[in-house]
XYZ file of C-alpha atoms in Angstrom:
626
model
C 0.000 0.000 0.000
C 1.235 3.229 -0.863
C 1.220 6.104 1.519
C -1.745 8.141 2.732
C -2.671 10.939 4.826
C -4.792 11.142 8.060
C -6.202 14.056 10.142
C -9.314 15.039 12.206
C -11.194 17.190 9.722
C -14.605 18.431 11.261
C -17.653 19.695 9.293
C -16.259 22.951 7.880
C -13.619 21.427 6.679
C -15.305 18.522 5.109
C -17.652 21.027 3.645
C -15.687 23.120 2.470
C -15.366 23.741 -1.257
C -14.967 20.392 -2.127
C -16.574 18.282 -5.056
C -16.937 14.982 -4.171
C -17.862 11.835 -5.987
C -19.581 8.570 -5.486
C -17.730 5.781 -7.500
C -19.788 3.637 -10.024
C -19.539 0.866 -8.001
C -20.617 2.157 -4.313
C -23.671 0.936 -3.611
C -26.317 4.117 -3.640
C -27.930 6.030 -0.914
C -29.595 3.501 1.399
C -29.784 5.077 4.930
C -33.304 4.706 6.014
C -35.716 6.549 8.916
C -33.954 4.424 11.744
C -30.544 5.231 10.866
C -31.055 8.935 10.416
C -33.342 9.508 13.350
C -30.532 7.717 15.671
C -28.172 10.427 14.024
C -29.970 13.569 14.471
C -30.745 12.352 17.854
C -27.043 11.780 18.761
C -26.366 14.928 17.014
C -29.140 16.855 19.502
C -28.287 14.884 22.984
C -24.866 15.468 22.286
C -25.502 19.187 22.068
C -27.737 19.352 24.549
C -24.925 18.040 27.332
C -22.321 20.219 25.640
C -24.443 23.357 26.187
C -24.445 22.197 30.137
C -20.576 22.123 29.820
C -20.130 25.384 28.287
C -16.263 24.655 28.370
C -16.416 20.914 27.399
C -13.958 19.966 24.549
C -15.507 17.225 23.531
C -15.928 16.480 20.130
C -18.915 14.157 17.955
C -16.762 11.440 16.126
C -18.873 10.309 13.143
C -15.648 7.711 11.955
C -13.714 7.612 8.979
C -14.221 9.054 5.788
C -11.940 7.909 2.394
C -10.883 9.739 -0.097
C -8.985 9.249 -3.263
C -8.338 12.648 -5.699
C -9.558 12.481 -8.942
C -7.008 13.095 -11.592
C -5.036 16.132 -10.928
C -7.923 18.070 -9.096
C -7.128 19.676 -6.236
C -10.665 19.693 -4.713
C -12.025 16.952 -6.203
C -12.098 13.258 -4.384
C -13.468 9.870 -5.032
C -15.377 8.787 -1.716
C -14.964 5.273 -0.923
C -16.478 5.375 2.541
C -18.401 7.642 4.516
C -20.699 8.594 1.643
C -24.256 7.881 3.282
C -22.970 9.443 6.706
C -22.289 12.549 4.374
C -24.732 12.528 2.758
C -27.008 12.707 5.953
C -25.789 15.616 7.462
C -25.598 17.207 3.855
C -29.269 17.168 4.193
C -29.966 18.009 7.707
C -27.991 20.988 6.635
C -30.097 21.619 3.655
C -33.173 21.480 5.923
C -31.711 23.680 8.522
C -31.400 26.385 5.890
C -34.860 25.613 4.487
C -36.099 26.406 8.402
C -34.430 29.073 8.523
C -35.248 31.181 5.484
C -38.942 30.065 6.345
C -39.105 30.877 10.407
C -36.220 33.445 10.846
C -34.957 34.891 7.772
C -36.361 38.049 9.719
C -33.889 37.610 12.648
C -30.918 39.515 12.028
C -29.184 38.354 14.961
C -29.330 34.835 14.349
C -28.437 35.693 10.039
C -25.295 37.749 11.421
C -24.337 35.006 14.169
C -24.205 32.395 11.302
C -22.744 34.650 8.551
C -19.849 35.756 10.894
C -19.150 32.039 10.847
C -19.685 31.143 7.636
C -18.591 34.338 5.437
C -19.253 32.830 2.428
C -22.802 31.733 3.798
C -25.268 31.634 0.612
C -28.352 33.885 1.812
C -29.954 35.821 -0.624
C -29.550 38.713 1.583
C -25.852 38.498 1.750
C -24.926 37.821 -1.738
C -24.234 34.192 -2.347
C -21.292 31.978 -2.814
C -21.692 28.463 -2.418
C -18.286 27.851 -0.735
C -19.732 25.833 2.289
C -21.921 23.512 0.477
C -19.968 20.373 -1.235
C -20.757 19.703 -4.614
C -21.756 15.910 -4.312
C -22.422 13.710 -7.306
C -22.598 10.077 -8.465
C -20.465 8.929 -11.294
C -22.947 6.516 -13.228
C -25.920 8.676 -11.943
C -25.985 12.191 -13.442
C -29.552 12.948 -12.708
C -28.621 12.930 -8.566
C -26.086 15.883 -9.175
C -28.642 17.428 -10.692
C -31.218 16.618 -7.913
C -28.998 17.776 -5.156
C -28.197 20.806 -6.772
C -32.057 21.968 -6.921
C -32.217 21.243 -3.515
C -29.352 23.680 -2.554
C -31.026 26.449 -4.708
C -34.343 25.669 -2.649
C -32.926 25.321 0.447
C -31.429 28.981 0.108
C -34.547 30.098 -0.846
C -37.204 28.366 1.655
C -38.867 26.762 -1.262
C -37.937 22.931 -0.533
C -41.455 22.467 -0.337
C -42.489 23.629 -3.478
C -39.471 21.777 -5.536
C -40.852 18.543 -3.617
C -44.422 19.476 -5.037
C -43.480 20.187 -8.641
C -44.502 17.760 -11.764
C -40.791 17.910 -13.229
C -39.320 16.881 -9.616
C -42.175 13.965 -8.837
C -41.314 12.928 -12.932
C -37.125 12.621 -12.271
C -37.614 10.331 -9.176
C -40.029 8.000 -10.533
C -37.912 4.996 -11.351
C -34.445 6.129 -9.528
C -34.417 4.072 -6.266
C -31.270 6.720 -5.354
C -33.373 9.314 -5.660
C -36.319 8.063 -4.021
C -33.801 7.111 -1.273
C -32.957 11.039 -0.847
C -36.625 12.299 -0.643
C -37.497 9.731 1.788
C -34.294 10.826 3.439
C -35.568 14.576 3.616
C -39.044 13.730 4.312
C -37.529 11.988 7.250
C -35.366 14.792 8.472
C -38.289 17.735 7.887
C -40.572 15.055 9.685
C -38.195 15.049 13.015
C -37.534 18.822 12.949
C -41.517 19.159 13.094
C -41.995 16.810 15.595
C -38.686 17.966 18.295
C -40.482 21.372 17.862
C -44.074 19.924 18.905
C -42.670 17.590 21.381
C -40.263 20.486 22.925
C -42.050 23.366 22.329
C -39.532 26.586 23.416
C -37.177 24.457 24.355
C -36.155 22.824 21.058
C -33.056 24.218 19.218
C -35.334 24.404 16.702
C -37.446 27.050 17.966
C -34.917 28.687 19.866
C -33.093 31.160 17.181
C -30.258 31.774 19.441
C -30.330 27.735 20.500
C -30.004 27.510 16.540
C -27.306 29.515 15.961
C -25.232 27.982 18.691
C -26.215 24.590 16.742
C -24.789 25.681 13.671
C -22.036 28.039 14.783
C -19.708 25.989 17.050
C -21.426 22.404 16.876
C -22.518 21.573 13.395
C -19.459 23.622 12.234
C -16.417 22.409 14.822
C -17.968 19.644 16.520
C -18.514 17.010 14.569
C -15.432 15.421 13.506
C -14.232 12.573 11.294
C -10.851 10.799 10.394
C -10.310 12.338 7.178
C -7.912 9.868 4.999
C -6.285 10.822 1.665
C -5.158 8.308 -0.579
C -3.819 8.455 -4.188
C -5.056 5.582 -5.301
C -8.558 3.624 -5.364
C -7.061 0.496 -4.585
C -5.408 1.985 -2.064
C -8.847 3.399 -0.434
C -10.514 0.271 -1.333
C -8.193 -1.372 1.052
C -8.007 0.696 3.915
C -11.858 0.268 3.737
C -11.832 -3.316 4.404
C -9.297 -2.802 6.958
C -11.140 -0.298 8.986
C -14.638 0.089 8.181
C -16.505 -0.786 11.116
C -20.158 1.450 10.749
C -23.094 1.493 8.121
C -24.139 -0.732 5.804
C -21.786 -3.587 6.149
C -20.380 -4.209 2.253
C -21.598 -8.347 1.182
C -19.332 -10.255 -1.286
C -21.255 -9.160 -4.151
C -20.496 -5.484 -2.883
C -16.977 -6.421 -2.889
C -16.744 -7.944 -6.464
C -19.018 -5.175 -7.706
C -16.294 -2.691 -6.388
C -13.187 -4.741 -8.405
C -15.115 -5.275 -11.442
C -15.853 -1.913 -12.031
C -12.219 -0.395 -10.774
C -11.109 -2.362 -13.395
C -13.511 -0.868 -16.096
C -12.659 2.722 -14.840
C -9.350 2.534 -14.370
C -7.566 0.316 -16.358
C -9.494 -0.015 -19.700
C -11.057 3.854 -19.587
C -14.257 1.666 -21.124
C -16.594 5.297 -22.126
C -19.646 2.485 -21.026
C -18.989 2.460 -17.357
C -22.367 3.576 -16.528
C -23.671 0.750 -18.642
C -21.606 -2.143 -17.150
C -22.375 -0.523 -13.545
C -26.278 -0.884 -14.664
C -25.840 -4.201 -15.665
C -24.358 -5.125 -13.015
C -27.031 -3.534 -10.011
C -29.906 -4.356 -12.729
C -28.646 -8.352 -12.044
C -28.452 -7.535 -8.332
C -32.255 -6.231 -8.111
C -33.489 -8.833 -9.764
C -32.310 -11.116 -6.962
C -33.514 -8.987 -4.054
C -37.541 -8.986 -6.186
C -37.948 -12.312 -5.391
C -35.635 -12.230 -2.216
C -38.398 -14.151 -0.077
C -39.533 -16.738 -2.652
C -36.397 -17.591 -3.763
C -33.504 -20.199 -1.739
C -30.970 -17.975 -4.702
C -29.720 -14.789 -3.882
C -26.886 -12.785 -5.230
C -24.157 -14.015 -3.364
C -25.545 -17.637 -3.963
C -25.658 -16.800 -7.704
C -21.833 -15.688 -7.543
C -21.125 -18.673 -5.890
C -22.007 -21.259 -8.324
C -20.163 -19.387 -10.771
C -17.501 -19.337 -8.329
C -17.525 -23.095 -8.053
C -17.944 -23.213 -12.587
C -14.530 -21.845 -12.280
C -12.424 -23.188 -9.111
C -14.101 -26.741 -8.463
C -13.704 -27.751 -5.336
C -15.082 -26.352 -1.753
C -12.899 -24.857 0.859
C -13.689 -22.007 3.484
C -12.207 -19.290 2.074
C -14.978 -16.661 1.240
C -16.561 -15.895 -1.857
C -14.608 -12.866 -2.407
C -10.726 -14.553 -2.074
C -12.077 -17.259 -4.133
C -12.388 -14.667 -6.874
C -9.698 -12.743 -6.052
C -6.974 -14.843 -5.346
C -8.058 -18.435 -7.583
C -9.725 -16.687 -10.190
C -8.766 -13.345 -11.054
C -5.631 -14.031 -9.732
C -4.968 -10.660 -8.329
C -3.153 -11.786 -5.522
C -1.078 -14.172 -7.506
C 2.395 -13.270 -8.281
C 3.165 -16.348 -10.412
C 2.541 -15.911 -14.336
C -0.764 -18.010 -14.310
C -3.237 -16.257 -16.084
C -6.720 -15.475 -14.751
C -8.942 -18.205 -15.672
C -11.336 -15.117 -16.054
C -10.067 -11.454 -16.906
C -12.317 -8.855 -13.694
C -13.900 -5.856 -15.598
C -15.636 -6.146 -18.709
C -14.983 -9.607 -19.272
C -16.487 -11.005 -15.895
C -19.698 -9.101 -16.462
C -20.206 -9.997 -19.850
C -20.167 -13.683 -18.204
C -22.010 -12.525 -15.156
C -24.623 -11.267 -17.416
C -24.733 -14.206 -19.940
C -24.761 -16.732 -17.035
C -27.522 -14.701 -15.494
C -29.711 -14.885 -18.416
C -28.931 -18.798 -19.156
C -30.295 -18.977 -15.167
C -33.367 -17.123 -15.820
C -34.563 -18.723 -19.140
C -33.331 -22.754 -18.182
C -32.990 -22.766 -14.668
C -35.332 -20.296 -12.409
C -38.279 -21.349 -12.185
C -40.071 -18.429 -11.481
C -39.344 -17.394 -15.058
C -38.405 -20.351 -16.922
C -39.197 -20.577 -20.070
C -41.774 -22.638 -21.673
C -39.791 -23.414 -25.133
C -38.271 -26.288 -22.643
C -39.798 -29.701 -22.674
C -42.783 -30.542 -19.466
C -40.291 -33.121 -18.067
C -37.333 -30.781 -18.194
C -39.533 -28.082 -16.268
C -40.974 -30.764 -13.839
C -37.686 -32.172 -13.061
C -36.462 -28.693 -11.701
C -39.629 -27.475 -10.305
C -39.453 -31.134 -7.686
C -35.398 -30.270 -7.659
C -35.442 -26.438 -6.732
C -38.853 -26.387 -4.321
C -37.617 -29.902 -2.407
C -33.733 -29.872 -2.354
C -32.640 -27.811 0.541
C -28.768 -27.402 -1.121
C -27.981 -25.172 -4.128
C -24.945 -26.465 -5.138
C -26.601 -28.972 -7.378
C -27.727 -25.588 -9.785
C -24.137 -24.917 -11.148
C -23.682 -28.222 -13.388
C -26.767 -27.612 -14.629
C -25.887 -23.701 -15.389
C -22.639 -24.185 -17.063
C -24.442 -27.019 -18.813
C -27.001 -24.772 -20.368
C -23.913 -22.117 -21.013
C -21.818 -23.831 -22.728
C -23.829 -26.206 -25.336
C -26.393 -23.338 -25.468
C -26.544 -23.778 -29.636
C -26.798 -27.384 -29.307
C -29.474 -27.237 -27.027
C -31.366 -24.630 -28.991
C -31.849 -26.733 -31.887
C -32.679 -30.214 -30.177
C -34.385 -29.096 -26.084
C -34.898 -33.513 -25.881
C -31.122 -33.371 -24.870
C -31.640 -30.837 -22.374
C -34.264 -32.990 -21.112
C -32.052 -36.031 -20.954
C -28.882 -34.324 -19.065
C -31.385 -32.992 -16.061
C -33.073 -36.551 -16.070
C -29.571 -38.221 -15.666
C -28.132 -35.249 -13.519
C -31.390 -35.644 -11.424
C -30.533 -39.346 -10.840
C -27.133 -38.647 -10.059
C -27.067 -36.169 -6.896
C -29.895 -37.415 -5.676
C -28.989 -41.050 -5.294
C -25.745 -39.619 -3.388
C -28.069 -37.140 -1.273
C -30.345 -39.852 -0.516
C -28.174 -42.474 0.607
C -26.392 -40.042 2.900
C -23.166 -38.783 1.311
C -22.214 -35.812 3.363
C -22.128 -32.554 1.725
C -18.713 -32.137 0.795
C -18.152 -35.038 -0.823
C -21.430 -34.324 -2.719
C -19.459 -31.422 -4.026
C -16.469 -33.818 -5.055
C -19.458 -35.702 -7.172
C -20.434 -32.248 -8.678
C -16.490 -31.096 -9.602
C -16.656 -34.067 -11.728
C -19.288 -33.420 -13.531
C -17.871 -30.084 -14.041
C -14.846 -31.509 -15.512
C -16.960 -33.497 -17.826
C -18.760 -30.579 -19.140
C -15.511 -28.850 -19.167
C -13.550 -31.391 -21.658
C -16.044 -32.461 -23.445
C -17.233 -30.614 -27.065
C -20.410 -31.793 -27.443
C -23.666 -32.733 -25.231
C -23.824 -36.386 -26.585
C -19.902 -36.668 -25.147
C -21.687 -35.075 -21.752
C -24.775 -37.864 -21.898
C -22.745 -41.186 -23.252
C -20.349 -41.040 -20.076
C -20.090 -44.114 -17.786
C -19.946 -41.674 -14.786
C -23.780 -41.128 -14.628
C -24.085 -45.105 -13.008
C -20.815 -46.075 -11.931
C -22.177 -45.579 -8.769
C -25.378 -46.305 -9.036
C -26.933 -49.337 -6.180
C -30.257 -50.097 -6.419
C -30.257 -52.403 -3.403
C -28.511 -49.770 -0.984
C -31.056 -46.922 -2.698
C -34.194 -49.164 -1.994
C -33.113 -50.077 1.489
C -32.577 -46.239 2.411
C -36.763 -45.765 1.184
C -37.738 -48.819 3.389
C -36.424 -46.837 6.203
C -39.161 -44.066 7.957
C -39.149 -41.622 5.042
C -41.284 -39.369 6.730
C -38.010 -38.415 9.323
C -35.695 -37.929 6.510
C -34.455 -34.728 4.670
C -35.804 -35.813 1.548
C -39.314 -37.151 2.382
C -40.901 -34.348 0.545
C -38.688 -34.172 -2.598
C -39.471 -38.194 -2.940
C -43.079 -38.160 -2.772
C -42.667 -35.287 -5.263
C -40.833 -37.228 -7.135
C -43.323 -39.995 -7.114
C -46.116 -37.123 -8.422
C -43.490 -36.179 -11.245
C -42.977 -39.792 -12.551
C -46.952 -40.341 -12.465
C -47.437 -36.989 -14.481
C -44.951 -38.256 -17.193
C -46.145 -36.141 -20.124
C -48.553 -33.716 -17.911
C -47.304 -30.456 -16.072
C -47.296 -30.893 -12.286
C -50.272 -29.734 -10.378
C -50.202 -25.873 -9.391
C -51.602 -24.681 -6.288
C -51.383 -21.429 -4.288
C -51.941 -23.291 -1.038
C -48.825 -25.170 0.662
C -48.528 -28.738 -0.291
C -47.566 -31.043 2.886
C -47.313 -34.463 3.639
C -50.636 -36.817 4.669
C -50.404 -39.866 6.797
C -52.890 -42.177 5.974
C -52.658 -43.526 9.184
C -52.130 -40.709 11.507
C -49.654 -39.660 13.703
C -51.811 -39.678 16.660
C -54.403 -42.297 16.596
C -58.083 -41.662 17.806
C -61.327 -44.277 17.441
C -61.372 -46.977 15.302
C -57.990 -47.164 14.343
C -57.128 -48.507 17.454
C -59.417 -51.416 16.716
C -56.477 -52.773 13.778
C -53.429 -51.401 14.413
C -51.468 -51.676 18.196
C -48.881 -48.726 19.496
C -46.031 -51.358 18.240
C -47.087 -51.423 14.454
C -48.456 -47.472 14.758
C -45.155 -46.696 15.687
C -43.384 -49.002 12.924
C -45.421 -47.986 10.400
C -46.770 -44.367 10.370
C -43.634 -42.789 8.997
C -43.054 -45.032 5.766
C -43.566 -44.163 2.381
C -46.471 -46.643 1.819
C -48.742 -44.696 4.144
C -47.577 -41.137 3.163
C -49.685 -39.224 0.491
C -49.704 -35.583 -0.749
C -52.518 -33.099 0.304
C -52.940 -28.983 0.548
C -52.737 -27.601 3.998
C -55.710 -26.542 4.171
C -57.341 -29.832 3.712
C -54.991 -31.502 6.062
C -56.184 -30.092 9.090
C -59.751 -30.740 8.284
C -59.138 -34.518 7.825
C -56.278 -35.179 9.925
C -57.815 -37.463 12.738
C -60.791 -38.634 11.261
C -61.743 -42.413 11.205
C -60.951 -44.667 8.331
C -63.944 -44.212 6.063
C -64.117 -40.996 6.828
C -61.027 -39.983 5.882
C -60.337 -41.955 3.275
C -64.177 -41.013 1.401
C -63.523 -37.410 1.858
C -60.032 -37.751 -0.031
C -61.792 -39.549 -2.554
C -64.806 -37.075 -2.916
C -62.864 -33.851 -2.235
C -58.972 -33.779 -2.088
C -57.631 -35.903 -4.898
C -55.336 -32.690 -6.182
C -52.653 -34.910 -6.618
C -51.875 -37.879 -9.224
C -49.949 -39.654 -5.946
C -53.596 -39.560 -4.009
C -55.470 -40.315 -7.013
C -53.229 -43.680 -6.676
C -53.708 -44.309 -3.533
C -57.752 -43.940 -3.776
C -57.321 -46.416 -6.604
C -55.528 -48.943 -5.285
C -56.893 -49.002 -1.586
C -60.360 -49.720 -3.383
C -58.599 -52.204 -5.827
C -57.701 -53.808 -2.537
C -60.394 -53.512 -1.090
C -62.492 -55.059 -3.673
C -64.913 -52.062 -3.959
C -68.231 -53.506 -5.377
C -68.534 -55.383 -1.934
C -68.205 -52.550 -0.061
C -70.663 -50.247 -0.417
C -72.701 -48.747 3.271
C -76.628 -47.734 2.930
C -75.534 -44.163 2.699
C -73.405 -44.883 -0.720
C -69.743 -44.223 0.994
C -67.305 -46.621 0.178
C -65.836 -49.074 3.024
C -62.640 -48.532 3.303
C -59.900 -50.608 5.034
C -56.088 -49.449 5.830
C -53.930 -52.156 7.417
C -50.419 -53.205 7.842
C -50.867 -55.322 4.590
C -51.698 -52.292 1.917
C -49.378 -49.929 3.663
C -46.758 -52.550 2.745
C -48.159 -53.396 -0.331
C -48.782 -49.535 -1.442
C -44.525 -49.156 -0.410
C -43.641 -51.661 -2.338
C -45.221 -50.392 -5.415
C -43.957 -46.955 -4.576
C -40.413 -47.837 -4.336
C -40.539 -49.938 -7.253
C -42.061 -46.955 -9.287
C -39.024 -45.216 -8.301
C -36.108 -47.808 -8.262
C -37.393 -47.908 -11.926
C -37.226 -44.525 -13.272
C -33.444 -44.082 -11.557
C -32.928 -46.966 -13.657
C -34.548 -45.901 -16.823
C -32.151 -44.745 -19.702
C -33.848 -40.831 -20.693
């Protein structure tokens, strides 16, 4: 690292005359009411004690802020941390003004307190210079600059309220989240002003002019202090942040990568489409925090089975020295080159990988040019295995054979069907998860050497493995207990739908026990707590039903559970089986009660029977060529 400066630099310093600019790759304004309320009212208790102590010292440290200079300006500096604390108080001063001009601009005492202060104070009744107001703006975002700078002009003015009213202002915030961001910022600010005032009456700074102009004459000007560091270099600044940045909005991995990625674009290859790679990139981002709640994928998960595309093999180093050290090499002092050049070359991949996800993998948004057994496979795959790691064969899969694929989707089809078999015969049968992974890194490597799909599908590695007798012994056992009871019984449904799309439903799909967990009336007359115990939890009596039906039949007797699944609840091909073969059992025609209802029987003999068929259902389709 090369050297830097540091000093304690408070407000009027900071402020003063300076142009300062947010980096394409900083995250954007994000503080929100909780942060900036616990500011202001640090910010007023703080004052409060110091006016007690009228010869108190002490000094408001708001932490670090890092700079880098732009170029060969002299008042011009890249901010690489401390923007949204900046920011913050750049407002509350904005809104301070805005009071002022509307509630005192008549008190001459207070305007000359200030003004002796600040000399270069912009009043209109002092002729204006803007020396003590920071010029900020955001690289990729030229419409902020522009934002902030109509809010000075009001703010001088008292007319903050009539810029937040206009058409053209409402119109320019509409679809920027930045900028939405910075009103509800202000609204926030104006909002606590108004109520210290209502909650304080005279004894709020804010209705006290000369309270006021002690605020802003010796505290908001000399009082509130950072650790101003200078460095002449972004990596530089981007380092020091990592080493000391301890308040805010904590920076993820995908923060981290964003930063490197786009350092390279600026600074190395000058690219004049910044702004467009540094949309792309947040644009990919968003996407991911939509669907935040519905989704098991998030960014970070996303980056990380590209991660593992590239270096294949776990480890616990974190996502961001995977990238930096194995794959961009950056860290790497030998001559290996980076299996991946950061900057425009990673995002073009990002982005490609991203869309690859969306249209073959993503089931939210999948798209329906892909066979019904292809979508099925992934629906059971990505609702009903708890892991992701299983996603990134199947991405780099779709990636790299892409033109195959799009003129034949059967082989697309037939990989997932084969891949399907594969992890999950390892997942079922116990394999822990890291040697799962090993599993995966080979099928990596297969994708990897081989040129075409039919190279990928005609390998011996998809059974080499592959025990029936040690996968049909693991569904004997009480599926019901075990990690993957849903995803088999789903499973099940998908191999019974064949052709047909799985059934839909907005309700949550759980697991029926034929015979229940807890037992009540006549099933005590045929099964004892022994076989209750031995048999409740295996696949033979387990069926699928919406929760909202399971409560309503959940203890009921035989016949009356089993007739109202029959009448009511068959949503499911798996249930639709078991009605027709309990009354196949059951020889139906014979038993028939004076109200019509069917007389049903469920003993230790069909649940057997049922799990037998089950399991042989499925031993057969991991055994079926696709």
């Amino acid at each position: 690292m090369n050297d830097f400066k540091i000093k304690r630099s408070d407000l009027e310093e900071i402020f003063r005359n300076i142009r300062y600019v947010i980096p394409s790759y900083q995250r954007p304004y994000v503080w929100k009411e909780e942060q900036i309320t616990t500011l202001l009212d640090d910010l007023i208790d703080f004052f409060d004690n110091e006016i007690k102590n009228e010869n108190s010292d002490n000094q408001y440290f708001l932490g670090s802020i890092i700079l880098c200079k732009v170029g060969d300006f002299s008042d011009k500096y890249y901010i690489l941390d401390g923007q949204q604390r900046l920011i913050t108080l750049y407002l509350i001063w904005l809104c301070m003004l805005d009071l002022i001009w509307k509630k005192y601009r008549e008190n001459k005492d207070l305007l000359e307190k200030i003004s002796g202060t600040f000399p270069h104070l912009v009043f209109p009744f002092f002729g204006l210079n803007r020396r003590y107001i920071p010029k900020i703006s955001f690289e990729t975002r030229s419409g902020i600059g522009i934002m902030l700078s109509d809010l000075i002009k009001a703010s001088y003015n008292g007319k903050i309220d009539e810029l937040l009213d206009s058409k053209e202002f409402k119109r320019t915030i509409k679809n920027d989240e930045t900028k939405k961001s910075i009103l509800h910022a202000i609204n926030c600010i104006r909002d606590y002003i108004s109520s210290h005032i209502s909650n304080n009456g005279k004894d709020s700074i804010f209705n006290q002019p000369t309270l006021l102009g002690e605020f802003i004459n010796n505290f908001y000007k000399s009082k509130i202090v950072f650790a101003k560091i200078e460095t002449d270099t972004i990596s530089d600044a981007y380092n020091l942040f990592n080493i000391i940045n301890n308040r805010g909005v904590k920076l993820s991995n995908s923060d981290i990568l964003k930063t490197v990625n786009l350092q390279h674009i600026a600074l190395k290859e000058q690219n004049p489409y910044l702004e467009d790679y540094a949309k792309e990139w947040e644009n990919i981002e968003n996407s991911f925090r939509i669907n935040d709640k519905k989704q098991k994928v998030d960014f970070d998960i996303f980056l990380e089975l590209i991660r593992a595309i590239y270096i294949k093999k776990s480890g616990s180093k974190s996502l961001f020295a995977w990238f930096e050290e194995d794959i961009f090499k950056l860290k790497n002092t030998s001559d290996k080159k980076p299996l991946i050049k950061p900057g425009v070359e990673f995002i073009n991949k990002l982005s490609t990988l991203f869309d690859v996800y969306k249209n073959d993998i993503d089931i939210t948004s999948i798209s329906n040019q892909n066979d019904i057994k292809y979508i099925n496979t992934l629906k059971i795959m990505s609702r009903y295995i708890p892991d992701t790691q299983w996603i990134s064969p199947v991405l780099m899969f779709n990636d790299k054979f892409s033109d195959q694929l799009s003129k034949d989707v059967s082989l697309k089809t037939k990989f997932i069907l084969k891949f399907e078999n594969y992890y999950t015969y390892y997942w079922i049968t116990s394999m822990t998860r890291s040697r799962i992974f090993t599993k995966l890194a080979d099928i990596l490597n297969l994708i990897e050497k081989s040129n075409t799909v039919q190279e990928v599908l005609d390998s011996d590695i998809w059974t080499r493995d592959f025990n029936a007798k040690m996968l049909e012994d693991k569904l004997k056992e009480d599926i019901y207990t075990q990690r993957f009871n849903n995803y088999i019984l789903h499973r099940c449904e998908k191999i019974l739908c064949d052709e047909q799309s799985l059934t839909e439903t907005q309700d949550k799909i759980t697991i029926e026990h034929i015979l229940p967990q807890k037992m009540e009336g006549d099933w005590f007359e045929i099964f004892s707590a022994e076989k209750h115990k031995e048999l409740m939890h295996k696949i033979g009596n387990l069926t699928l039903i919406t929760k909202k039906n399971n409560s309503k039949i959940s203890n009921k007797s035989i016949n009356e559970k089993l007739n109202t699944i029959d009448t009511m609840y068959k949503d499911f091909l798996i249930t639709k089986n078991l009605i027709n073969f309990i009354k196949q059992q059951n020889n139906e025609s014979n038993l028939i009660s004076d109200n019509g209802n069917h007389q049903y029987q469920w003993n230790e003999d069909l649940i057997n029977k049922r799990g037998e068929q089950i399991i042989k259902l499925i031993i057969d389709d991991y055994k079926q060529e696709p």
